[in-house]
Amino acid sequence: MAQRPVVIVSNRGPVTFQVADSGDLVAKRGAGGLVSGIGPLVAGTDATWVAAAMSDGDRRASEQGVVEAEGFRVRSLAIDPDQYRMAYDVVCNATLWFLHHGLYDLARRPRFDTRFREAWQAYRDVNAAFAEVVADDAPDGAAVLVQDYHLALVGGILAQRRPDLRTVHFSHTPFANPDTWRVLPTDLGAELLEGMAGHHACGFHSRRWADAFAACCAEQLGRTPTTFVSALASDPDDIGAVAASPACATALDELDHLVGDRAFVVRVDRIELSKNILRGFAAYEDLLERYPQWRERVVFGAFVYPSREGLPEYLAYRQEVETVVRRINERWGTPGWEPIVLDPTDDFPRSVAALRRADVFLVNPIRDGLNLVASEGPLVNDRDALLLLSPEAGIWDSLGDVARAVHPYDVSGTADALADALAVGRAARADEGRALKARAGARRPADWLDEQLDAAG
Ligand code: G6P
């Protein structure tokens, strides 16, 4: 890796610890795109990875300073659970996430009251705690790579405490446009932008998000910080190894049995409002309604797993997903055919098996920082599957000319796009499928990491 020592800072770490019956700590690889993307590049190096303690095991590990586990040097940071919950649930996920993804129904929410201001203080304190650990432990002149909206204030604090460090902030989300950003009280919005601007550079997956951030800064700070654009990529070797695993082969057999000779539409997502799962089902139902030739001839596999259930919006969304699937299956299903197969288990080899078996991928988010599934699918697929992709995903920048556009709010347009894609026979789609696969593998996670280190200077 680079000449400078490297410190990675993120909310979710590369490893989580569990306390075994014996009382020993057992490490397990963490969840999430960041770990699967750059984990293999960082494992086995001298880089230190600082992350929030989320489990009891993590909190125990935090007492031991830097712990070596699964090839990582992990520094787990224990934070008071109430304070952490206010920062993570209230500020990060119910506010910043909603703003960046345009999820508010503004007639009702948000409301910035006294309770919110307390949560904002918790967010500041969590950021300060992270910055403190980095300031105490980072080697001289290290490159500190801060990941995502949970930790926007870290670079600003480090600039005071450790001017020798070179800090980068990387956003894995979109960035709100100025009109949306103005929803945040002015002092808080400016504080957050100042915090991000306190890093030596701010990175984004798409030029659109970098420009939106620059526009917010120009308006509220009167200056534009250094930005760069660098999209994360799927690791073909990493996901290829899962695709070649016995667990994936078993799951593929089960799916072959389930789908038979029908066409298979697949989506793999967290149960997340911005992923637009409900409109995807509405489009599928519209397909069954208006294109009767597909009744009993297609299965929609929705490999969607629960996420952020500390927030009522996510719980309600999950319930709605389950209700809609039940209703569509009851209305259209026949004795030998279940129109939608809903799998909420977060079984990664099974999801990869679905990506291998798919004929059509549906990736229709309302707004998405990148969306790695759109490239993972083509990388592992065995059948030259076609990709229906929302232009509102950051990955549209690199896949847009080899994918088929689906407008995220246009339900009947999405149904038509599904019908068009399903009508293309396997031989006829070979060129399109192969172009997708080639493009999906054109960039590597190492490119992304190198570009962050370049940005650190
Ligand atoms: C997005 C965010 C990540 C986050 C992931 C899962 O991809 O950009 O920072 O880790 O969602 O969400 P969670 O809140 O469960 O970490």
Coordinates of C-alpha atoms and ligand atoms in Angstrom, one line a residue:
M1 CA 0.0 0.0 0.0
A2 CA 0.9 3.7 0.1
Q3 CA 4.0 5.4 1.6
R4 CA 2.0 7.1 4.4
P5 CA 0.7 4.9 7.2
V6 CA -3.1 4.4 6.7
V7 CA -5.9 4.8 9.2
I8 CA -9.4 3.9 8.1
V9 CA -12.3 5.4 10.2
S10 CA -15.9 4.2 9.8
N11 CA -19.0 3.6 11.8
R12 CA -19.3 -0.1 10.9
G13 CA -16.0 -2.0 11.2
P14 CA -14.4 -4.8 9.2
V15 CA -14.8 -7.3 12.1
T16 CA -17.4 -7.8 14.8
F17 CA -16.7 -9.7 18.0
Q18 CA -18.9 -12.1 19.9
V19 CA -18.3 -13.5 23.4
A20 CA -18.2 -17.3 23.2
D21 CA -19.5 -19.5 26.0
S22 CA -15.9 -19.9 27.1
G23 CA -15.8 -16.2 27.6
D24 CA -13.3 -15.8 24.7
L25 CA -13.8 -13.2 22.0
V26 CA -14.6 -14.7 18.6
A27 CA -14.1 -12.4 15.5
K28 CA -16.4 -12.5 12.5
R29 CA -16.1 -10.5 9.3
G30 CA -18.4 -7.5 9.4
A31 CA -21.3 -6.8 7.0
G32 CA -21.6 -4.1 4.4
G33 CA -20.2 -3.0 1.0
L34 CA -17.2 -1.2 2.4
V35 CA -15.8 -4.3 4.0
S36 CA -16.4 -6.5 1.0
G37 CA -15.0 -3.8 -1.3
I38 CA -11.8 -2.8 0.4
G39 CA -11.5 -5.4 3.2
P40 CA -9.3 -7.7 1.1
L41 CA -7.0 -4.8 0.2
V42 CA -6.5 -3.7 3.8
A43 CA -6.3 -7.1 5.4
G44 CA -2.7 -8.2 6.1
T45 CA -1.4 -4.6 5.9
D46 CA -0.3 -2.3 8.7
A47 CA -3.4 -0.1 8.3
T48 CA -5.5 0.4 11.5
W49 CA -9.3 0.5 11.2
V50 CA -11.2 2.5 13.8
A51 CA -14.9 1.6 14.1
A52 CA -17.8 1.9 16.6
A53 CA -18.3 -0.9 19.0
M54 CA -21.8 -2.3 18.2
S55 CA -21.9 -5.6 20.1
D56 CA -21.0 -6.6 23.6
G57 CA -18.0 -8.4 22.2
D58 CA -16.9 -5.2 20.4
R59 CA -17.2 -3.4 23.7
R60 CA -15.0 -6.0 25.3
A61 CA -12.5 -5.7 22.4
S62 CA -12.4 -2.0 22.8
E63 CA -10.8 -2.4 26.2
Q64 CA -7.8 -4.0 24.6
G65 CA -6.8 -1.2 22.2
V66 CA -5.8 -2.4 18.7
V67 CA -6.8 -6.0 18.3
E68 CA -5.6 -8.2 15.4
A69 CA -8.4 -10.2 13.9
E70 CA -9.2 -11.8 10.5
G71 CA -6.1 -10.0 9.1
F72 CA -7.2 -6.6 10.3
R73 CA -5.8 -4.3 12.9
V74 CA -9.0 -3.1 14.5
R75 CA -9.5 -0.4 17.1
S76 CA -13.1 -0.7 18.4
L77 CA -14.4 2.4 20.1
A78 CA -17.0 2.0 22.9
I79 CA -19.5 4.8 23.1
D80 CA -22.3 5.3 25.6
P81 CA -25.2 3.3 24.1
D82 CA -27.8 6.1 24.5
Q83 CA -25.5 8.7 23.0
Y84 CA -24.6 6.4 20.1
R85 CA -28.3 5.6 19.4
M86 CA -29.2 9.3 19.3
A87 CA -26.3 10.0 16.9
Y88 CA -26.8 6.9 14.7
D89 CA -30.6 6.7 14.7
V90 CA -31.7 10.3 15.0
V91 CA -29.1 12.3 13.2
C92 CA -27.4 9.9 10.8
N93 CA -30.2 7.6 9.7
A94 CA -33.4 9.6 10.3
T95 CA -32.0 12.9 9.2
L96 CA -28.9 13.0 7.1
W97 CA -29.8 9.8 5.2
F98 CA -33.3 11.1 4.5
L99 CA -31.9 14.5 3.3
H100 CA -29.3 13.0 1.0
H101 CA -31.8 10.5 -0.5
G102 CA -34.7 12.9 -0.7
L103 CA -37.0 10.7 1.5
Y104 CA -38.9 13.3 3.5
D105 CA -42.5 14.0 3.1
L106 CA -41.9 17.7 4.0
A107 CA -45.4 18.5 5.1
R108 CA -44.8 16.4 8.2
R109 CA -41.1 15.9 8.8
P110 CA -38.5 16.7 9.8
R111 CA -39.0 18.7 13.0
F112 CA -35.9 20.2 14.6
D113 CA -36.8 20.6 18.2
T114 CA -35.0 20.5 21.5
R115 CA -34.8 16.7 21.4
F116 CA -33.2 16.9 18.0
R117 CA -30.6 19.4 19.2
E118 CA -29.7 17.0 22.0
A119 CA -29.2 14.3 19.4
W120 CA -27.1 16.7 17.4
Q121 CA -24.9 17.2 20.4
A122 CA -24.5 13.4 20.7
Y123 CA -23.5 13.3 17.0
R124 CA -20.8 16.0 17.8
D125 CA -19.6 13.9 20.8
V126 CA -19.4 10.7 18.8
N127 CA -17.4 12.4 16.1
A128 CA -15.1 14.0 18.8
A129 CA -14.6 10.5 20.4
F130 CA -13.5 9.1 17.1
A131 CA -11.2 12.1 16.4
E132 CA -9.7 11.7 19.9
V133 CA -8.8 8.0 19.3
V134 CA -7.2 8.8 15.9
A135 CA -5.4 11.8 17.4
D136 CA -3.9 9.7 20.1
D137 CA -3.0 6.7 18.0
A138 CA -2.4 7.6 14.4
P139 CA 1.3 7.3 13.3
D140 CA 3.1 10.5 12.2
G141 CA 1.9 11.9 8.9
A142 CA -0.7 9.1 8.4
A143 CA -3.4 9.3 5.7
V144 CA -6.7 9.1 7.6
L145 CA -9.6 7.9 5.4
V146 CA -12.9 8.8 7.1
Q147 CA -15.9 7.0 5.7
D148 CA -19.5 8.4 5.4
Y149 CA -22.0 10.7 6.9
H150 CA -21.7 9.3 10.4
L151 CA -18.3 11.0 10.8
A152 CA -18.4 14.3 8.9
L153 CA -16.8 16.3 11.7
V154 CA -13.7 14.2 12.3
G155 CA -11.4 15.9 9.9
G156 CA -12.2 19.4 11.2
I157 CA -11.3 18.3 14.8
L158 CA -8.1 16.5 13.6
A159 CA -7.0 19.6 11.7
Q160 CA -6.6 21.3 15.1
R161 CA -5.3 18.4 17.1
R162 CA -3.0 16.7 14.6
P163 CA -2.0 19.0 11.7
D164 CA 0.6 16.4 10.5
L165 CA -2.2 14.0 9.4
R166 CA -3.7 14.1 5.9
T167 CA -7.5 13.5 6.1
V168 CA -10.0 12.5 3.4
H169 CA -13.8 12.3 3.9
F170 CA -15.5 9.8 1.6
S171 CA -19.4 9.9 1.2
H172 CA -21.0 6.6 0.2
T173 CA -24.4 8.4 -0.1
P174 CA -25.5 10.9 -2.7
F175 CA -25.3 14.5 -1.4
A176 CA -28.4 16.7 -1.0
N177 CA -28.9 19.5 -3.5
P178 CA -28.9 23.0 -1.9
D179 CA -32.7 23.2 -1.9
T180 CA -32.9 20.1 0.2
W181 CA -29.9 20.9 2.3
R182 CA -31.6 24.2 3.3
V183 CA -34.2 22.0 5.2
L184 CA -31.5 21.6 8.0
P185 CA -31.4 24.6 10.3
T186 CA -28.7 26.9 8.9
D187 CA -26.3 26.7 11.8
L188 CA -26.4 22.9 11.8
G189 CA -26.1 22.6 8.0
A190 CA -23.1 25.0 8.0
E191 CA -21.5 23.1 10.9
L192 CA -21.6 19.9 9.0
L193 CA -20.3 21.4 5.8
E194 CA -17.5 23.0 7.7
G195 CA -16.7 19.7 9.3
M196 CA -16.4 18.0 5.9
A197 CA -14.4 20.9 4.5
G198 CA -12.0 20.4 7.4
H199 CA -10.7 17.3 5.6
H200 CA -8.0 17.8 3.0
A201 CA -10.4 16.5 0.3
C202 CA -14.0 15.2 0.1
G203 CA -14.7 12.2 -2.2
F204 CA -17.9 11.0 -3.8
H205 CA -19.0 8.1 -6.0
S206 CA -20.4 10.4 -8.7
R207 CA -19.7 13.9 -10.1
R208 CA -23.4 14.7 -9.4
W209 CA -22.9 14.2 -5.6
A210 CA -19.6 16.1 -5.6
D211 CA -21.2 19.0 -7.5
A212 CA -24.2 19.1 -5.1
F213 CA -21.8 19.2 -2.1
A214 CA -19.8 22.0 -3.7
A215 CA -23.0 24.0 -4.4
C216 CA -24.1 23.6 -0.8
C217 CA -20.7 24.9 0.4
A218 CA -20.7 27.8 -2.1
E219 CA -24.1 28.9 -0.8
Q220 CA -23.6 28.4 3.0
L221 CA -19.8 28.7 3.5
G222 CA -19.0 31.0 0.6
R223 CA -16.2 28.7 -0.6
T224 CA -15.9 25.3 -2.3
P225 CA -13.6 22.7 -0.6
T226 CA -11.4 20.3 -2.6
T227 CA -13.5 17.4 -4.0
F228 CA -12.8 14.3 -6.0
V229 CA -14.8 11.6 -7.7
S230 CA -13.9 8.0 -7.4
A231 CA -16.4 5.1 -7.6
L232 CA -15.9 2.0 -5.5
A233 CA -16.0 -1.2 -7.4
S234 CA -16.9 -4.8 -6.8
D235 CA -14.0 -7.2 -6.4
P236 CA -14.5 -9.9 -9.1
D237 CA -12.2 -12.3 -7.2
D238 CA -14.0 -11.9 -3.9
I239 CA -17.5 -12.3 -5.3
G240 CA -16.3 -14.9 -7.8
A241 CA -15.1 -17.0 -4.8
V242 CA -18.5 -16.8 -3.2
A243 CA -20.1 -17.7 -6.6
A244 CA -17.8 -20.8 -6.8
S245 CA -18.5 -21.9 -3.2
P246 CA -20.4 -25.1 -2.3
A247 CA -22.9 -23.0 -0.3
C248 CA -23.7 -21.1 -3.5
A249 CA -23.9 -24.3 -5.6
T250 CA -26.5 -25.8 -3.1
A251 CA -28.5 -22.6 -3.2
L252 CA -28.4 -22.5 -7.0
D253 CA -29.8 -26.1 -7.1
E254 CA -32.7 -25.0 -4.9
L255 CA -33.4 -22.0 -7.1
D256 CA -33.2 -24.0 -10.3
H257 CA -35.8 -26.3 -8.8
L258 CA -38.0 -23.3 -7.7
V259 CA -37.8 -21.3 -10.9
G260 CA -37.7 -24.2 -13.4
D261 CA -37.9 -23.0 -16.9
R262 CA -39.5 -19.7 -16.0
A263 CA -37.8 -16.4 -16.4
F264 CA -36.2 -15.0 -13.2
V265 CA -36.3 -11.3 -12.3
V266 CA -34.0 -10.6 -9.3
R267 CA -33.3 -7.8 -6.8
V268 CA -30.9 -7.9 -3.8
D269 CA -31.2 -5.0 -1.4
R270 CA -31.4 -4.0 2.2
I271 CA -35.1 -3.3 3.1
E272 CA -34.4 0.4 2.6
L273 CA -36.8 3.2 1.6
S274 CA -34.4 4.6 -1.0
K275 CA -34.2 1.2 -2.8
N276 CA -37.8 1.7 -4.0
I277 CA -38.8 -1.9 -3.4
L278 CA -42.5 -1.2 -3.3
R279 CA -42.6 0.5 -6.7
G280 CA -40.7 -2.5 -8.0
F281 CA -43.4 -4.8 -6.9
A282 CA -46.1 -2.5 -8.3
A283 CA -44.3 -2.5 -11.7
Y284 CA -44.2 -6.3 -11.6
E285 CA -47.9 -6.5 -10.8
D286 CA -48.6 -4.1 -13.7
L287 CA -46.6 -6.5 -15.9
L288 CA -48.8 -9.4 -14.9
E289 CA -51.8 -7.3 -15.5
R290 CA -51.0 -5.9 -18.9
Y291 CA -48.8 -8.6 -20.3
P292 CA -50.8 -11.8 -19.5
Q293 CA -48.3 -13.9 -21.5
W294 CA -46.0 -13.6 -18.5
R295 CA -48.4 -15.1 -15.9
E296 CA -46.9 -18.3 -14.7
R297 CA -43.9 -17.7 -16.9
V298 CA -41.9 -15.5 -14.6
V299 CA -40.7 -15.4 -11.0
F300 CA -39.6 -12.3 -9.1
G301 CA -36.9 -13.2 -6.5
A302 CA -36.6 -10.4 -3.9
F303 CA -33.6 -11.1 -1.7
V304 CA -34.2 -8.2 0.7
Y305 CA -33.1 -8.2 4.3
P306 CA -34.0 -6.2 7.3
S307 CA -32.1 -3.0 8.1
R308 CA -32.0 -0.2 10.7
E309 CA -35.0 -1.6 12.5
G310 CA -34.4 0.9 15.3
L311 CA -36.3 3.4 13.1
P312 CA -40.1 3.1 12.8
E313 CA -40.0 4.0 9.1
Y314 CA -37.9 0.9 8.4
L315 CA -40.1 -1.4 10.4
A316 CA -43.2 0.0 8.6
Y317 CA -41.6 -0.3 5.2
R318 CA -40.7 -3.9 5.9
Q319 CA -44.3 -4.6 6.9
E320 CA -45.6 -3.0 3.8
V321 CA -43.1 -5.0 1.7
E322 CA -44.4 -8.3 3.3
T323 CA -48.1 -7.2 2.9
V324 CA -47.7 -6.3 -0.8
V325 CA -45.9 -9.5 -1.6
R326 CA -48.6 -11.5 0.1
R327 CA -51.4 -9.7 -1.7
I328 CA -49.7 -10.0 -5.1
N329 CA -49.1 -13.7 -4.5
E330 CA -52.7 -14.3 -3.4
R331 CA -54.1 -12.4 -6.3
W332 CA -52.0 -13.9 -9.1
G333 CA -50.5 -17.1 -7.8
T334 CA -51.7 -20.5 -9.1
P335 CA -51.2 -24.0 -7.5
G336 CA -47.8 -24.5 -9.2
W337 CA -46.6 -20.8 -9.3
E338 CA -45.7 -18.2 -6.7
P339 CA -45.2 -14.9 -8.5
I340 CA -42.8 -13.3 -5.9
V341 CA -40.4 -15.2 -3.8
L342 CA -39.4 -13.0 -0.8
D343 CA -36.3 -14.0 1.0
P344 CA -35.5 -11.9 4.0
T345 CA -32.6 -14.0 5.4
D346 CA -29.5 -12.1 4.3
D347 CA -27.9 -15.3 3.2
F348 CA -25.1 -14.0 1.0
P349 CA -24.3 -17.2 -0.9
R350 CA -28.0 -17.6 -1.7
S351 CA -28.2 -14.0 -2.9
V352 CA -25.2 -14.6 -5.1
A353 CA -26.8 -17.8 -6.5
A354 CA -29.9 -15.6 -7.4
L355 CA -27.6 -13.2 -9.2
R356 CA -26.1 -16.1 -11.1
R357 CA -29.5 -17.5 -12.1
A358 CA -31.1 -14.1 -13.0
D359 CA -32.4 -13.2 -16.4
V360 CA -33.2 -9.6 -15.5
F361 CA -31.8 -7.5 -12.6
L362 CA -34.1 -4.8 -11.2
V363 CA -32.1 -2.0 -9.6
N364 CA -34.5 1.0 -9.4
P365 CA -33.5 3.2 -6.4
I366 CA -35.0 6.6 -5.8
R367 CA -31.5 7.9 -5.2
D368 CA -28.4 5.9 -4.4
G369 CA -24.8 6.8 -3.7
L370 CA -23.4 4.0 -6.0
N371 CA -25.2 0.6 -5.8
L372 CA -22.7 -2.3 -5.9
V373 CA -25.3 -4.9 -6.7
A374 CA -25.7 -3.5 -10.2
S375 CA -22.1 -4.5 -10.9
E376 CA -22.0 -7.7 -8.7
G377 CA -24.9 -9.2 -10.6
P378 CA -23.3 -9.0 -14.1
L379 CA -20.0 -10.1 -12.7
V380 CA -21.3 -13.5 -11.5
N381 CA -24.3 -14.0 -13.8
D382 CA -24.3 -17.2 -15.9
R383 CA -27.1 -16.2 -18.4
D384 CA -26.2 -12.8 -20.0
A385 CA -28.8 -11.2 -17.8
L386 CA -30.0 -7.7 -18.6
L387 CA -29.8 -4.8 -16.2
L388 CA -32.8 -2.4 -15.5
L389 CA -31.1 0.5 -13.7
S390 CA -32.3 3.8 -12.3
P391 CA -30.3 6.8 -13.5
E392 CA -30.6 8.1 -10.0
A393 CA -27.9 5.5 -8.8
G394 CA -24.3 6.8 -8.8
I395 CA -23.3 3.6 -10.7
W396 CA -25.3 4.9 -13.7
D397 CA -22.3 7.0 -14.6
S398 CA -20.3 3.9 -15.5
L399 CA -23.0 1.5 -16.5
G400 CA -25.7 3.8 -18.0
D401 CA -24.8 3.1 -21.6
V402 CA -24.8 -0.7 -21.2
A403 CA -27.9 -0.8 -19.0
R404 CA -31.6 -0.1 -19.6
A405 CA -33.0 2.9 -17.8
V406 CA -35.9 2.6 -15.5
H407 CA -37.3 5.9 -14.1
P408 CA -37.8 5.1 -10.3
Y409 CA -41.2 6.7 -10.0
D410 CA -42.6 5.5 -13.4
V411 CA -44.3 2.3 -12.4
S412 CA -45.9 1.5 -15.8
G413 CA -42.7 2.5 -17.6
T414 CA -40.8 0.0 -15.4
A415 CA -43.4 -2.7 -16.2
D416 CA -42.9 -2.0 -19.9
A417 CA -39.1 -2.2 -19.4
L418 CA -39.5 -5.5 -17.6
A419 CA -41.7 -6.8 -20.5
D420 CA -39.1 -5.6 -23.1
A421 CA -36.2 -7.2 -21.2
L422 CA -38.1 -10.5 -20.6
A423 CA -39.0 -10.7 -24.3
V424 CA -35.3 -10.8 -25.4
G425 CA -34.3 -14.4 -25.7
R426 CA -31.0 -15.7 -24.2
A427 CA -29.1 -15.8 -27.5
A428 CA -30.3 -12.3 -28.5
R429 CA -29.1 -10.7 -25.3
A430 CA -25.6 -12.3 -25.3
D431 CA -23.9 -9.1 -26.6
E432 CA -25.7 -6.8 -24.1
G433 CA -25.0 -9.2 -21.2
R434 CA -21.3 -9.5 -22.0
A435 CA -20.9 -5.7 -22.4
L436 CA -22.4 -5.3 -18.9
K437 CA -20.0 -7.9 -17.5
A438 CA -17.0 -6.3 -19.1
R439 CA -17.9 -2.9 -17.8
A440 CA -18.8 -4.1 -14.3
G441 CA -15.3 -5.6 -14.0
A442 CA -13.4 -2.6 -15.5
R443 CA -12.6 -0.9 -12.2
R444 CA -11.2 -2.6 -9.1
P445 CA -11.5 -1.7 -5.4
A446 CA -7.7 -1.0 -5.5
D447 CA -8.4 1.9 -7.9
W448 CA -10.7 3.4 -5.4
L449 CA -8.3 3.1 -2.5
D450 CA -5.4 4.4 -4.5
E451 CA -7.5 7.5 -5.5
Q452 CA -8.4 8.2 -1.9
L453 CA -4.7 8.0 -0.9
D454 CA -3.8 10.3 -3.8
A455 CA -6.4 12.7 -2.6
A456 CA -4.8 12.6 0.9
G457 CA -1.6 13.9 -0.8
Ligands
G6P1 C1 -25.0 2.5 3.3 C2 -24.1 3.4 4.0 C3 -23.1 2.6 4.8 C4 -23.8 1.7 5.7 C5 -24.7 0.8 4.9 C6 -25.5 -0.2 5.8 O1 -24.4 1.8 2.3 O2 -23.4 4.3 3.0 O3 -22.3 3.5 5.6 O4 -22.9 0.9 6.5 O5 -25.6 1.6 4.2 O6 -26.3 0.6 6.7 P1 -26.0 0.5 8.3 O7 -26.8 1.6 8.9 O8 -26.7 -0.9 8.7 O9 -24.6 0.5 8.6

